[in-house]
Short mmCIF file of C-alpha atoms and ligand atoms in Angstrom, two decimals:
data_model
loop_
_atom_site.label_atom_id
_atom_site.label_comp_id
_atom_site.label_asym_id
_atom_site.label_seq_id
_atom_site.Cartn_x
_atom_site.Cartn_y
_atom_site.Cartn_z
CA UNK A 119 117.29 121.72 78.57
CA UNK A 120 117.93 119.75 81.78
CA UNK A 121 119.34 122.81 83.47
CA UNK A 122 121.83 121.04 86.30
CA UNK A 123 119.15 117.87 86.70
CA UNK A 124 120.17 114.30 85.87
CA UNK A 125 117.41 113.68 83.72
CA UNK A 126 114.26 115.50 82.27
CA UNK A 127 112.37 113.33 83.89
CA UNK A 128 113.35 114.23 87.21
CA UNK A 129 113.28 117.46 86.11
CA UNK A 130 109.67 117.27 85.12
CA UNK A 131 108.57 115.15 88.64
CA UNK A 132 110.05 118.40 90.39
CA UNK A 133 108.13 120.97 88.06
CA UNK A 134 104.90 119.49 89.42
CA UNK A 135 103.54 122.10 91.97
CA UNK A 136 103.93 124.85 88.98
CA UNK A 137 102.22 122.45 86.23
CA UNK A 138 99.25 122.61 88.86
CA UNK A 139 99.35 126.51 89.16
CA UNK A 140 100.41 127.43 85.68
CA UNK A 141 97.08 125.55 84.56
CA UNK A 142 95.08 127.41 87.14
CA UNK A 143 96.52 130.32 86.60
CA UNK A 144 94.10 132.96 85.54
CA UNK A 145 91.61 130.74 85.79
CA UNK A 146 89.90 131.18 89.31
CA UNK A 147 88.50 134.23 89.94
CA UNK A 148 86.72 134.91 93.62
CA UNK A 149 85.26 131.58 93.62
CA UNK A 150 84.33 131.05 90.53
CA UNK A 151 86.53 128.91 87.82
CA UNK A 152 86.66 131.35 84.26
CA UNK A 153 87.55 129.01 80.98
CA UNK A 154 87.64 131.50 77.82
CA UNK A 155 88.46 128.69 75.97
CA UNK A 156 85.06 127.71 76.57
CA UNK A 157 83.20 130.27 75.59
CA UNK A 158 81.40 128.32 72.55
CA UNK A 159 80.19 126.32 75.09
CA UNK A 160 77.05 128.40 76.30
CA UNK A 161 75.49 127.54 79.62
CA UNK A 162 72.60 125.95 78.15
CA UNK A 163 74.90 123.67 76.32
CA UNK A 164 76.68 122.72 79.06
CA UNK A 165 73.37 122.47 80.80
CA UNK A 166 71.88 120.35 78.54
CA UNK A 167 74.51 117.59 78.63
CA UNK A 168 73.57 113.82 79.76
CA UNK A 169 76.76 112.16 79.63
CA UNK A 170 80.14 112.61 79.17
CA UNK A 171 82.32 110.06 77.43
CA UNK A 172 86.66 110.84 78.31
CA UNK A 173 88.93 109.15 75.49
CA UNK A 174 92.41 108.58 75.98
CA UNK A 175 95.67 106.42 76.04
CA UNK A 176 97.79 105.21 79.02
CA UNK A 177 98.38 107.60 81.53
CA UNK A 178 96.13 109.93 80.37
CA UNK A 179 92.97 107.87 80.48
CA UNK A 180 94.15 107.04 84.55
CA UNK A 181 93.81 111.59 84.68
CA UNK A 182 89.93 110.46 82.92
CA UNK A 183 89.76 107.93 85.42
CA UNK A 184 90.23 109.91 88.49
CA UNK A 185 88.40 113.22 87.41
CA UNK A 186 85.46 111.01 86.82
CA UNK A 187 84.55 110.72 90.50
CA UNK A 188 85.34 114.13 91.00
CA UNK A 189 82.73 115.29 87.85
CA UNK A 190 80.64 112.84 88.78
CA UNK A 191 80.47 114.11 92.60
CA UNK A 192 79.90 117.69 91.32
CA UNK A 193 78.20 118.03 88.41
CA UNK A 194 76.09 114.83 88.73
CA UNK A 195 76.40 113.87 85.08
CA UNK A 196 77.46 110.56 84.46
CA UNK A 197 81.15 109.77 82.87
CA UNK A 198 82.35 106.72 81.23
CA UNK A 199 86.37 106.66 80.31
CA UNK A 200 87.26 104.73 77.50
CA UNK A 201 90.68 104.33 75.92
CA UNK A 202 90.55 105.46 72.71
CA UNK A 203 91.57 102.26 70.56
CA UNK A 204 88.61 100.70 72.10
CA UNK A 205 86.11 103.29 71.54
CA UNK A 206 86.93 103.79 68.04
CA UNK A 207 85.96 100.14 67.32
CA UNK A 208 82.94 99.03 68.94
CA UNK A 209 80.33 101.30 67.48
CA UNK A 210 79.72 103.41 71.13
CA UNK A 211 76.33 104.97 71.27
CA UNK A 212 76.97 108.60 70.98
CA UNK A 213 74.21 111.50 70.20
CA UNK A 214 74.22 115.26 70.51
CA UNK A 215 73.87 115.15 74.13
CA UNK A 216 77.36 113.26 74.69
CA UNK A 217 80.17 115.46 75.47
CA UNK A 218 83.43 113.77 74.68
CA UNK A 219 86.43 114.78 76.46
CA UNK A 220 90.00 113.67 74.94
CA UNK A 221 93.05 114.11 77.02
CA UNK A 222 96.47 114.24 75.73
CA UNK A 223 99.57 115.75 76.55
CA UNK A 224 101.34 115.41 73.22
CA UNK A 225 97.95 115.95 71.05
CA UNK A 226 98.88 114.01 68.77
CA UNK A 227 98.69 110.66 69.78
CA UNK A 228 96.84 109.43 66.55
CA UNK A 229 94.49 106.71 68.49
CA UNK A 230 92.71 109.66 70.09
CA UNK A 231 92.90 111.74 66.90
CA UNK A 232 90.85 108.88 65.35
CA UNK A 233 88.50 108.37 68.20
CA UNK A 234 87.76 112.47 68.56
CA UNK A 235 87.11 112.44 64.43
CA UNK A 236 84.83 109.87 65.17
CA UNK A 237 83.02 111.27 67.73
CA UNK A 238 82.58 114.35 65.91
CA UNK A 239 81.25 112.33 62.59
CA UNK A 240 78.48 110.98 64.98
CA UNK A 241 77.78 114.50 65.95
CA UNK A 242 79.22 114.74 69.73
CA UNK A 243 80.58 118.01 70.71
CA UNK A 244 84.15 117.61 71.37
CA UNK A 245 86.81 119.53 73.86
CA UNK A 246 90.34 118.58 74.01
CA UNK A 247 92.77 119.17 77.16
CA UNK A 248 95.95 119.15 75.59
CA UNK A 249 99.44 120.43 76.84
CA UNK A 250 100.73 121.32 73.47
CA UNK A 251 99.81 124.27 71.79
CA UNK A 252 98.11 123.93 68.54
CA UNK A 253 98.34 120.41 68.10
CA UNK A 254 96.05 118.11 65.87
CA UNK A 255 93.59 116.61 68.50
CA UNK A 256 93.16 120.22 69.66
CA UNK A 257 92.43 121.72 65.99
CA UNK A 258 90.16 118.91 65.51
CA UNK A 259 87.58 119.49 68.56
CA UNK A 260 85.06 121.68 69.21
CA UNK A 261 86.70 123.46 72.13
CA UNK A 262 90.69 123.23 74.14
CA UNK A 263 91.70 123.74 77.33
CA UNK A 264 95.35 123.39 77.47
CA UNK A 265 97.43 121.97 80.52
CA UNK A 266 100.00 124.23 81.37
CA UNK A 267 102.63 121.68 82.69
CA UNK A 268 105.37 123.09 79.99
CA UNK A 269 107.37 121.18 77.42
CA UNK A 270 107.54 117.31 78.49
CA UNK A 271 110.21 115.53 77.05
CA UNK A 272 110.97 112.56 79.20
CA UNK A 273 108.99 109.48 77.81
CA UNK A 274 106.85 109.28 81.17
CA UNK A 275 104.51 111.14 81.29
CA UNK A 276 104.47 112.96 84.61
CA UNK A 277 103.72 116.27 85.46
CA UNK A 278 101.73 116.40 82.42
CA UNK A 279 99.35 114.21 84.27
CA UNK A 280 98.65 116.50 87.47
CA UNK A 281 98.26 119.39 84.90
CA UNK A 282 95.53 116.94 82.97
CA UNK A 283 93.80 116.24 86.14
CA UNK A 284 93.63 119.62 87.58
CA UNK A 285 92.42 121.30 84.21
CA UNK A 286 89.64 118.63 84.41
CA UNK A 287 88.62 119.39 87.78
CA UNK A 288 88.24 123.26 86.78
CA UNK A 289 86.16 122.11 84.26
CA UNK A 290 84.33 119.69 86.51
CA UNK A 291 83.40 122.54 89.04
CA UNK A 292 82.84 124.94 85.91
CA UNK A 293 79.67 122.41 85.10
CA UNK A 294 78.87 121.96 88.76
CA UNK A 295 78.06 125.58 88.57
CA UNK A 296 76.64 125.76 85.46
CA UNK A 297 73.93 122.98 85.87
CA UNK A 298 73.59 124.06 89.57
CA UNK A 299 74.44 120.78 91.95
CA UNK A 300 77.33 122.84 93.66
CA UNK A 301 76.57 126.15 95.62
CA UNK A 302 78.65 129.08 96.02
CA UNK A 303 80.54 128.30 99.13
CA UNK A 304 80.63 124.61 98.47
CA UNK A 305 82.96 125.93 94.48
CA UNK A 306 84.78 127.93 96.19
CA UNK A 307 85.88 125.63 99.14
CA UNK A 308 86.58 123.24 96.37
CA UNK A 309 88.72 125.80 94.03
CA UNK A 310 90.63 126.48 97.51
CA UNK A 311 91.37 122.66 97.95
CA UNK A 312 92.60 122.69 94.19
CA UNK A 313 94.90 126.10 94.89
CA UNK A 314 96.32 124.41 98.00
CA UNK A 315 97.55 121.33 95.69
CA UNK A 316 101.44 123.31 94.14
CA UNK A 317 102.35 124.11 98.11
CA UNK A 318 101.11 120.76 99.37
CA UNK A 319 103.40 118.41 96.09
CA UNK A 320 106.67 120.80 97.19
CA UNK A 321 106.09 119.08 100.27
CA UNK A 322 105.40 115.51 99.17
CA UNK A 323 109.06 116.09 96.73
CA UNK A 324 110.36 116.92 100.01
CA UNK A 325 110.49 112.94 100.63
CA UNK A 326 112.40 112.19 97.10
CA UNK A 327 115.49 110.81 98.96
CA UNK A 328 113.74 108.19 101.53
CA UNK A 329 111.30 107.52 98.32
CA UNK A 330 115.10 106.65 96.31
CA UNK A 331 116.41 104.49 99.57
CA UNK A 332 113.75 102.47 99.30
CA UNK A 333 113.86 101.88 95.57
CA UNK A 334 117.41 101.19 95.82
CA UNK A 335 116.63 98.37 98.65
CA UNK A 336 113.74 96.68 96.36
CA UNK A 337 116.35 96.84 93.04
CA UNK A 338 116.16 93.40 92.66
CA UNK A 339 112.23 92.93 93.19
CA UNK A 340 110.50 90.73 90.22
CA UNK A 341 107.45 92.29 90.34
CA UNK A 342 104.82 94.61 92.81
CA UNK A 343 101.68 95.31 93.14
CA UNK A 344 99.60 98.39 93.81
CA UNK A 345 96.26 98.39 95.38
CA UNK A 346 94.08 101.53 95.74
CA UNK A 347 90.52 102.65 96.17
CA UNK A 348 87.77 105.04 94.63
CA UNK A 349 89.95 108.15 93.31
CA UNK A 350 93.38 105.64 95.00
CA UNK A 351 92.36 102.93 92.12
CA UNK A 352 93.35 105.01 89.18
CA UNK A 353 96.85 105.82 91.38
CA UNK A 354 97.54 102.35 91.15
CA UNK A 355 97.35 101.25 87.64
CA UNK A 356 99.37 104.69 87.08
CA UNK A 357 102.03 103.28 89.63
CA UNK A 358 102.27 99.80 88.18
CA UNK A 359 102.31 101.27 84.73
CA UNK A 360 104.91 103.90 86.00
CA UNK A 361 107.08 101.22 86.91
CA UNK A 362 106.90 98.81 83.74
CA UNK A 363 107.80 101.01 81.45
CA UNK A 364 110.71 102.72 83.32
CA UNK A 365 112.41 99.76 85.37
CA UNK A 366 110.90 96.68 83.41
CA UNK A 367 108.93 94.95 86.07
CA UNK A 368 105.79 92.86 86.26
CA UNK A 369 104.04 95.24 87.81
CA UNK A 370 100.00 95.46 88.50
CA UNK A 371 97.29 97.44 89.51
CA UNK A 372 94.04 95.98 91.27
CA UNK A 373 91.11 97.99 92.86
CA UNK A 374 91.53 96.92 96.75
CA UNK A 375 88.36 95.83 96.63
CA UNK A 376 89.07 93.69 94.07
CA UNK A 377 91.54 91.83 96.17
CA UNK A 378 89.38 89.18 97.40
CA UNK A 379 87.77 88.07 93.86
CA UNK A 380 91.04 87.21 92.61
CA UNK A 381 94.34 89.08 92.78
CA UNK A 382 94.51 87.73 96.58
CA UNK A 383 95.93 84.39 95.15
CA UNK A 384 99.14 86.43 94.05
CA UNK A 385 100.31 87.00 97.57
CA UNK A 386 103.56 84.96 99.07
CA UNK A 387 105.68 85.74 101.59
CA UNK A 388 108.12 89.15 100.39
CA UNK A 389 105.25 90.07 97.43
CA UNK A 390 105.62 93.85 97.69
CA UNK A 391 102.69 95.98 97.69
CA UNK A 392 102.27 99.36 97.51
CA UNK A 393 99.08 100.68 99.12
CA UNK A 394 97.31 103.89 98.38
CA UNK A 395 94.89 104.19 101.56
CA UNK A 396 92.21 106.69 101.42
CA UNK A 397 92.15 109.60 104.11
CA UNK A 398 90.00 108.50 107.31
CA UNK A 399 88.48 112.23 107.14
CA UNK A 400 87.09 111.37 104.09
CA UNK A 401 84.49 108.04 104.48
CA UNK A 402 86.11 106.59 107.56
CA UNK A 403 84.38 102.69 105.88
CA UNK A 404 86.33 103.45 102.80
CA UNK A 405 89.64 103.99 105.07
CA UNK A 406 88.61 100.82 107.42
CA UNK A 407 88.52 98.34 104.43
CA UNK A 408 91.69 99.58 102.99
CA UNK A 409 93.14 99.44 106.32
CA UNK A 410 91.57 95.47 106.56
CA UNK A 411 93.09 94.65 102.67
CA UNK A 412 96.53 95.73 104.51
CA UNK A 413 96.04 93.48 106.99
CA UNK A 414 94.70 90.53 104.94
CA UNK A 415 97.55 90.96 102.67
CA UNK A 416 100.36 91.44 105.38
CA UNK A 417 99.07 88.22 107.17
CA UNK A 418 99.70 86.12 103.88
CA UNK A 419 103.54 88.00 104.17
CA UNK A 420 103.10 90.94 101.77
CA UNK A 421 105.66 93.45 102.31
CA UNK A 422 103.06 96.57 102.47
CA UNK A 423 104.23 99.98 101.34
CA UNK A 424 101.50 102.33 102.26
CA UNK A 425 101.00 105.64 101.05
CA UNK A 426 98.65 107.43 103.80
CA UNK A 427 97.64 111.01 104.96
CA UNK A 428 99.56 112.56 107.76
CA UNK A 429 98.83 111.40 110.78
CA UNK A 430 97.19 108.40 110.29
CA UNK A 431 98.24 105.89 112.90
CA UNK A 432 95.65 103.12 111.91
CA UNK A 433 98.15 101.87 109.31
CA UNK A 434 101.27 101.55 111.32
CA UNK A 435 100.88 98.49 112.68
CA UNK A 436 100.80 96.83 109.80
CA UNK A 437 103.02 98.58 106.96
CA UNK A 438 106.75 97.63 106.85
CA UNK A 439 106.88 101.45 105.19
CA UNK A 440 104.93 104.10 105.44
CA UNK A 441 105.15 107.19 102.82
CA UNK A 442 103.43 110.07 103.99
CA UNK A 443 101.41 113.03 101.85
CA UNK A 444 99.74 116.58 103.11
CA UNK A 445 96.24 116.00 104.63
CA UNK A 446 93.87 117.11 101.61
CA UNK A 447 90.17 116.45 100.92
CA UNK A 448 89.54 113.49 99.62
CA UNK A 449 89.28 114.06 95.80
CA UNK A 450 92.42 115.75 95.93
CA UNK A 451 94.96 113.03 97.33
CA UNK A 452 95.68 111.39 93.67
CA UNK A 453 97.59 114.39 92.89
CA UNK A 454 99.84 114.16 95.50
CA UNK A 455 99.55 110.00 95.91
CA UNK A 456 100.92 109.54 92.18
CA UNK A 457 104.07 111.34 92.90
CA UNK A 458 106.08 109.53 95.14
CA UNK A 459 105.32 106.33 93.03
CA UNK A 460 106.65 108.29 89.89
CA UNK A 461 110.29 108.79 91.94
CA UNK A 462 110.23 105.53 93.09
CA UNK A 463 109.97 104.01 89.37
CA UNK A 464 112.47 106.49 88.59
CA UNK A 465 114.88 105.66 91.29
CA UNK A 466 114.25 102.16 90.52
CA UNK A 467 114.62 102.47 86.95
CA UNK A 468 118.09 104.30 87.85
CA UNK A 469 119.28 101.65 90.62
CA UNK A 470 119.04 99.13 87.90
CA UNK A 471 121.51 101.64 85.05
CA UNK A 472 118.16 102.35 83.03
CA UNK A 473 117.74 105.47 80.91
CA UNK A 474 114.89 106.86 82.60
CA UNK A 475 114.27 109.33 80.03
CA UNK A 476 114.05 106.96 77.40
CA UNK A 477 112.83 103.74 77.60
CA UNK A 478 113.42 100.90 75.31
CA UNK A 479 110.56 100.72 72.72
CA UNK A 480 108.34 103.57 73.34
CA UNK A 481 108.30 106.79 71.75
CA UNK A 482 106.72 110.15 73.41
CA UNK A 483 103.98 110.61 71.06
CA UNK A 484 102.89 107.53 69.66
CA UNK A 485 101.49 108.37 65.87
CA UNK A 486 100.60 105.21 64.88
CA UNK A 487 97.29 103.24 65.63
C1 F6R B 798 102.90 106.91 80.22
C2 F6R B 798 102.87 107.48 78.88
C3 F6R B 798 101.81 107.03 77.91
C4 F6R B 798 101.00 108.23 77.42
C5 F6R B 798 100.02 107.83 76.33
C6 F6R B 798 99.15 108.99 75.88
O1 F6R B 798 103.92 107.45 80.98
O2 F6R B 798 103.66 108.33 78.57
O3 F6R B 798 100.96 106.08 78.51
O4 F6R B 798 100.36 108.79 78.53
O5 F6R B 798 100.72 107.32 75.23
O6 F6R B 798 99.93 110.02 75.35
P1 F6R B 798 99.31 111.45 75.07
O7 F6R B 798 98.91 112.01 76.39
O8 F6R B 798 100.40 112.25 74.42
O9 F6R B 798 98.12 111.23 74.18
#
């Protein structure tokens, strides 16, 4: 029940801090990440693996998509995410030493069902993070670790997708130690940065109001773009798809880097952009050439909204807004970058009389390929 909120789905944007803790919970233990749900998974297995493939739809592919630096980063095995539609139908090379990963909240979205029965004809091993208890895609891999975000019932998927990324980074620092590449101080400096993610989104919902003024101000905006970087890329296709299917704009989401290959051409004078900027703490060259894409774009009169760390002055010259988030390590800012472009598609969606919860032609679980 919506329990005194206008909608589920704001609802589910403010249940965000405990989808992140519910899915650790009882997980982390003195440093060390503990998955029971794993346990057919022996060490040598897990040691033995040379690539991991992540399948998924929409929203959850862009939770693939940003745990694949993070795996990548720790566990030095290589990732490749595919949506599942795709992989299903172009004969992917695939041997016992592939893991495949499928993500999905609903678990039963049947383009991943078919793509994780594939995978498991050509004899990959399988797990499944899921958010709903004994749901096909789960009964039909090798292995689950469920997301503990709780029921999601609004057609957007939202905290669903913190849960998704936070159950894969447990299982990315799970390998790291496994296979070696991390040592013990290095996991549990990590598994702190992950615990420190519920407190640090009740403090980016603290901004849900000056997120909604803004949205209210752009109600009439045709379309907007959203540029990120490295684990910021995957933030922006999940903004621009965020905001197509809840308010019904042309919306767009380019790697910054991207910018000057192409997308450049689609700046004019009032183009809104929203910018996800990487922390400067992090690779201060990565934060420079974001910083420079803000500037090249805001000197062709883009109207830059830019989503940066605490603190950081270097963007203030140049943004027209500025929408601020905790300082966290690097691989940790998509999970609190996503959410104040989820309120302002909801906002949006709302200035403009839309049903956020349920927007015309989609369905929550999509059982159909
Ligand atoms: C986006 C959205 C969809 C789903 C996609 C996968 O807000 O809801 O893109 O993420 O259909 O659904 P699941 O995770 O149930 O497989």
């Amino acid at each position: 029940e919506k329990g005194g909120w206008s909608s589920f789905m704001r609802k589910e944007v403010s249940e965000q801090p405990e989808a992140v803790s519910n899915t650790l919970l009882g997980r982390v233990d003195e440093g060390r990440v503990v998955i029971p749900e794993l346990a057919d998974f022996g060490d040598d297995e897990l040691r033995a693996i040379r690539r991991i493939t992540v399948i998924a739809c929409g929203t959850a592919a862009y939770a693939g998509m940003v745990a694949k630096y993070a795996i990548e980063q720790w566990a030095r095995v290589p990732v490749e995410v595919e949506l599942s539609h795709e992989f299903r139908y172009r004969d992917p090379v695939l041997d016992a030493d592939t893991l495949v990963v499928s993500i999905s909240q609903s678990g039963e979205t049947m383009d991943t069902l078919m793509a994780v029965k594939y995978a498991r004809e050509m004899g990959a091993r399988t797990i499944s993070i899921c958010n709903t208890q004994g749901a096909t895609i789960p009964r039909e891999s090798d292995a689950v670790v469920y997301t503990h975000a709780g029921p999601e019932v609004a057609v957007a998927s939202t905290k669903a997708f913190v849960a998704q990324i936070a159950a894969l980074y447990l299982f990315g620092l799970h390998l790291a130690r496994v296979r070696g590449t991390l040592g013990p101080d290095e996991l549990a400096a990590q598994l702190a940065e992950l615990q420190a993610v519920p407190e640090k989104l009740r403090t980016v919902l603290e901004q849900i109001d000056r997120v909604g003024q803004l949205a209210h101000w752009m109600a009439d905006t045709r379309s907007v773009l959203f540029l990120g970087r490295h684990v910021g890329y995957p933030i922006a296709l999940e903004g621009a798809l965020k905001l197509k299917e809840l308010a019904y704009i042309h919306a767009e989401g380019f790697a910054a880097g991207e910018l000057k290959h192409g997308p450049i051409a689609l700046i004019e004078p009032g183009q809104p952009v929203f910018v996800v900027v990487p922390s400067p703490r992090g690779s201060a060259n990565l934060h420079q050439k974001v910083v420079s894409n803000i500037q090249e774009i805001r000197a062709r009169g883009a109207r830059v909204i830019a989503i940066a760390e605490a603190g950081d002055a270097a963007v203030l010259p140049f943004a027209d807004e500025v929408l601020r988030i905790p300082l966290a390590a690097p691989l940790f800012e998509p999970l609190l970058a996503v959410v104040p472009l989820q309120i302002f598609a909801m906002e949006l969606a709302q200035a403009k009389g839309l049903d956020v919860d349920q927007p015309r032609n989609l369905a929550k679980s999509v059982t159909v390929e």
